Amino acid sequence: MSFQNPVFIPGPTNIPESIRKACDMPTIDHRSPLFGQILHPVRANVREILKSTSAEIFIFPSTGTGGWETALTNTLSPGDTVLAARNGMFSRKWIDMCQRHGLEVMIVETPWGQGIPTDRFAEILAEDKRHKIKAVLATHNETATGVTSDIGAVRAAMDAAKHPALLFVDGVSSIASMDFRFDAWGVDVAVTGSQKGFMLPAGLAIVGFSERAIAASKSAGLHRTFFDIHDMTKGYAADAYPYTPAVGLMNGLLLSTQTLLNEGMENVFARHRRIASGVRAAVSAWGLDLCAASPDLYSDTVSAILTPAGFDASDIVSHAAAKYGVAFGTGLGDVAGKVFRIGHLGSMTDVMALSGIATAEMCMVDLGLDIKLGSGVAAAQEYYMGSAKTVPMKDAA
Amino acid sequence: MSFQNPVFIPGPTNIPESIRKACDMPTIDHRSPLFGQILHPVRANVREILKSTSAEIFIFPSTGTGGWETALTNTLSPGDTVLAARNGMFSRKWIDMCQRHGLEVMIVETPWGQGIPTDRFAEILAEDKRHKIKAVLATHNETATGVTSDIGAVRAAMDAAKHPALLFVDGVSSIASMDFRFDAWGVDVAVTGSQKGFMLPAGLAIVGFSERAIAASKSAGLHRTFFDIHDMTKGYAADAYPYTPAVGLMNGLLLSTQTLLNEGMENVFARHRRIASGVRAAVSAWGLDLCAASPDLYSDTVSAILTPAGFDASDIVSHAAAKYGVAFGTGLGDVAGKVFRIGHLGSMTDVMALSGIATAEMCMVDLGLDIKLGSGVAAAQEYYMGSAKTVPMKDAA
Amino acid sequence: MSFQNPVFIPGPTNIPESIRKACDMPTIDHRSPLFGQILHPVRANVREILKSTSAEIFIFPSTGTGGWETALTNTLSPGDTVLAARNGMFSRKWIDMCQRHGLEVMIVETPWGQGIPTDRFAEILAEDKRHKIKAVLATHNETATGVTSDIGAVRAAMDAAKHPALLFVDGVSSIASMDFRFDAWGVDVAVTGSQKGFMLPAGLAIVGFSERAIAASKSAGLHRTFFDIHDMTKGYAADAYPYTPAVGLMNGLLLSTQTLLNEGMENVFARHRRIASGVRAAVSAWGLDLCAASPDLYSDTVSAILTPAGFDASDIVSHAAAKYGVAFGTGLGDVAGKVFRIGHLGSMTDVMALSGIATAEMCMVDLGLDIKLGSGVAAAQEYYMGSAKTVPMKDAA
Amino acid sequence: MSFQNPVFIPGPTNIPESIRKACDMPTIDHRSPLFGQILHPVRANVREILKSTSAEIFIFPSTGTGGWETALTNTLSPGDTVLAARNGMFSRKWIDMCQRHGLEVMIVETPWGQGIPTDRFAEILAEDKRHKIKAVLATHNETATGVTSDIGAVRAAMDAAKHPALLFVDGVSSIASMDFRFDAWGVDVAVTGSQKGFMLPAGLAIVGFSERAIAASKSAGLHRTFFDIHDMTKGYAADAYPYTPAVGLMNGLLLSTQTLLNEGMENVFARHRRIASGVRAAVSAWGLDLCAASPDLYSDTVSAILTPAGFDASDIVSHAAAKYGVAFGTGLGDVAGKVFRIGHLGSMTDVMALSGIATAEMCMVDLGLDIKLGSGVAAAQEYYMGSAKTVPMKDAA
């Protein structure tokens, strides 16, 4: 297996050298105070990255999907109703999980490529006088379509209706790469994973709970043990977990969060926007469109690029892997075959992004699309030259 | 943090150099055939280590506790009855999980230090003419007490009663270190994790399902999504997971299982028995007893050592960490303060074991116990000299 | 320090993941047979890569410069005469070493950018009827100018004159990347290092001696101890060194040579030629020239690119480092300020090369050169698309 | 190859986790300011560890043997006379190097197991009225015999004779583990390597030069290029080397020296003395003697242990490797077969030392020596219990 080229999938991301080394840790006693020296600062750092002063942070040896299940099972009871828009693969999957756990889901069907229809949410919430809706589910960044929704507007819709539902936000592909405001947006449960903005291998579900969400957990009737936040709270108080934690990943997360906070989160967000803008300049130079319907929806972590009708976009992904040893993201669900995706989150530089753009160009030309070699590269170069300041992200130590 | 000394906790174990390197893997596309080249041989190797020809192997980014939840939620429905003995911390926790998931548990209270009372199981199963009991839960190796139960005898009890219940076995601290016979014992679900016999960091729940267990999953009413085996099966068919797999750990598991199979499982078991026997010789030389009530119950992966009445065994653990930088296992639950534990599973040599024994001696003498320095070491040396053949386990590559 | 982007210096090269892991080795007893299991196959593999059946291979914990000293001090005596062309920084340095060791050097001054003037060598050798010249020194690939000389022609000149001088070849930046024929060219001492074609960190001088060179060592009067080949020979016979070897690097060299031989040396050479050709296509598209005066001299491991008169080429190197975090090679000696260099040897892919080309373009435009963004990239893309077969070099294991 | 057990050779030592990671560094441009950020603090730290305020530190990609050659060739001319005692393998080898480089050596033959006979030195120096002796060579710690000589007394002998000879000290197995006073002892050249007290892999010769030694280099007539300190000085001024440096090892040396200085050198020395004292207690309990003739000569980095007449001590070394996977040091030169050696320098804890002692006991009993199992361990335990303060050396972050 060759690891020479960077990956351009929207997570797991390329892992910085220093973070790989922090994860590659010999065994320690996970029931000793040593582990507490990792655990507690990690939780504090994640809270700060979420822009919260009070969220309780829970970190499970699991993935973002496990984080979704943590959100639901700790707060809701069978038969409860939740509201959600279905506008991409990951919102679809979260809705599916709700249904499998015996929840009623009011689904707002939304074209893939669109964001959460907050006007429609506002109407529904206003109509729900009896507060049957217990929770609103929102996917901040649809990784399948490269669409970022406006969570502040979801909160505004809830507030306008004076609706007491909890607000659950899937920030798997946004948190730590794009602005996320747990407190300001009144988020009740935020869900993410280790392998996106935190630049670690997959293996951690990272969730934040508001006080209201924790209060709800006391009467929540859904079954849970592995994902129970109260067991976790008890464990944390003793520098431990209710079971064996993934110590190396936690140690990596400690370094990752320190590195991000040292850089400054606004700088981190600007960096992602800058890299993404270069990729978008390339797409435009190719004469192609993004799946995201309008610029306000463009994701700074992943671009889903529409290919011409009649062309199978998945061929780009398999061709790039086979001929050039480069991984792009394939189209998922309703946009399978219609888009290919360039992930530009996590550990990425202008220089790395240019190699991905150059590779995509070669693949498209190889496969017969009418693309001019070097055109996307030149557009991205122009953008990067004008916006680069200095060597980008630094590894810690 | 110093990593100079080995750890003597009963998992996570010391990790072999080669396996650490296999886990420390750059990012690949987990939706590409590359991942299938890791996934499929891993599953085949685990099956072979379980001594099964037909078990379906599922590997979740989770821990053994998640494996327990996988067993229960994929096969049972709320209100179902299960049978279990409560003879240690881990059987207690699994029983607790059953209750929290709405199952009825027929609990056979058993003194800690004893194995599963298979005679009592036989009686109960014989009495259960209506087959109200849907599953029998058995903890193969109680990590808290260092007691190995006889799973073959549990199966014999079930067969004697011609009882159709499923047999679920917690092999977290036995599988890949001690003999485990999925097919011969008629196991329906076997549960383990990555951080014990497989010598990896924590982060994987590894489970095997029999055909009967898979059949049961079709009508199982407990909620599940993250731990759903059918989603996993669908994913595997496409070289993938229903979510993001822990690729590095899977790659480590590939090397780990290859290494174990190359050594030969009977050799692996003999190696653990040999190392354990040396530790037991030391305990005997100290004039101390194991928590395990009789030799047939002695665990080859962990020894729980009873300290004299009036002495807090936990002090040994904290003292060893503070003064000598060595981690032993503390007493849990009912035996907290009464035992300390020496884990001797996974990557361990005679030489490493001797250093643990020597350290335990120093701690006991430091803390005022009437132990002769060098006495346990000498007993273990004698045993090891007589039984060592050659350099022990080799790292692969 | 950020390690996100590849380096484009002509060595040390980017190191493949697997080779980094092979070098990162815990301590073993370097006086035990274990070390012999590394040492002997390494020497056999290096011999094969040199295309020799009989060369004695010596590997010192040193660098290529130490290899030069090994060649001279083991074969020559103070006052001896050697013949050498001075056509670049590295031939100049080797000549300087000769003089400092009390040798007479007949220097053929040659413009930088030209290869070894074999016609002039032929004349000189023919005139040297008394065989005053004891050795001919030849720099196979001048890393400073990107010029590859014709060693076969040097041998032909010697043979035409029936001259018995020894032939010493500096293959530091050619061996293991470009064709090198120890036996066919009648090379007496070949010198290289670990950090170029072998893709390891710096730290090893790797030399091959012919039987004639070894015979010469018996009467060679120059002082030597650290670099003495006879001490080394004695050490090797006992699986050891006369001092402490660099075991990790040797282990890395074992993997590196296995990987290269598995790929097939002709494939390795073709791979370097292919990558280099893409870079040269870019240079041509930029309207720039190489320092190498004609295509037959073009090096497949490094391109030295002439920038327009009045422009300081070194600015490209410092600008690339500061703004884009990318390392190019600076101009050395007589061509300082006139050229910048793109190293394309060792672990390199089309995709990596394109990112270097794209970065060079941005730098040149940033600094005011009249270069069209994307032009070099497009030319290289076209070349790579037409010549790529499949995913390039694979890591072993 | 199994890496489970620590090594007990007197270097290369066990390498701390953090230092291994610092060495395992991706490629950077070694001609860029980045390298200066490693180089300059490394040199300052080494100077501080030598207890010098003015020594010029040179670090070559080589070994201690290369350091010896650096000392000689930069300061002396053919035919110069040097004074040296021959009391072990390493003093013998350094004397041999002198002779091979055309120096006259006044050799004071000294029994192996004795230190430098400073009285005899005093006489010789007093007699040398014409100051024919240009340099005095002193091996601070004879690794072969475990004998530490009194360098302060050598200086006193020189001062008493008002002799202007330079003082060269081989501190390969003492520096950074035992007290070394470059300035106070008037050392002119100190030589060490990376693989002993600095706990790195082999691959660096580390030397310190006094102003007088540097002055001597201006007229020194021995040939040198690779080991020339003036080329090195010029390189350092430009953040570089005259050739390619071993960047990863230098980065490891940066961390190593920081770690040692953070611990405090007196603490480092006390730690080595403590570990060594435990080993010596074990030797005494076994009823064996050290090769070192008296306690004032005992080395704190290595113990050479005499075995009974008629017994081949080398068998212990080969038996330990084959049966227990443990590396001890074999006897060298005149004491081959008479001693085996336990290295206890570098990264070592009480717990690790106990495992080495326990293994030596098993081997001696296996091979028929009349040793009581556990006896040495008990003696060492008693010593360690009484002297341990807290967890020993910490890895830096």
CSV table of C-alpha atoms in Angstrom, one decimal, chain B residues 17 20-26 34 394 397, chain C residues 17 20-26 34 394 397:
chain,number,residue,atom,x,y,z
B,17,GLU,CA,6.4,-3.0,18.3
B,20,ARG,CA,2.0,-0.5,17.0
B,21,LYS,CA,3.5,0.3,13.6
B,22,ALA,CA,0.7,-1.5,11.8
B,23,CYS,CA,-1.9,0.6,13.7
B,24,ASP,CA,0.0,3.8,13.1
B,25,MET,CA,-1.3,4.0,9.5
B,26,PRO,CA,-1.8,7.0,7.2
B,34,LEU,CA,-7.9,-1.2,-0.3
B,394,LYS,CA,8.3,-13.1,17.8
B,397,ALA,CA,8.2,-8.7,10.1
C,17,GLU,CA,6.2,5.3,5.2
C,20,ARG,CA,10.6,5.3,8.0
C,21,LYS,CA,9.2,2.5,10.1
C,22,ALA,CA,12.0,0.1,9.3
C,23,CYS,CA,14.6,2.7,10.4
C,24,ASP,CA,12.7,3.5,13.6
C,25,MET,CA,13.9,0.3,15.3
C,26,PRO,CA,14.4,-0.5,18.9
C,34,LEU,CA,20.6,-10.7,14.7
C,394,LYS,CA,4.3,0.6,-3.7
C,397,ALA,CA,4.6,-4.7,3.5
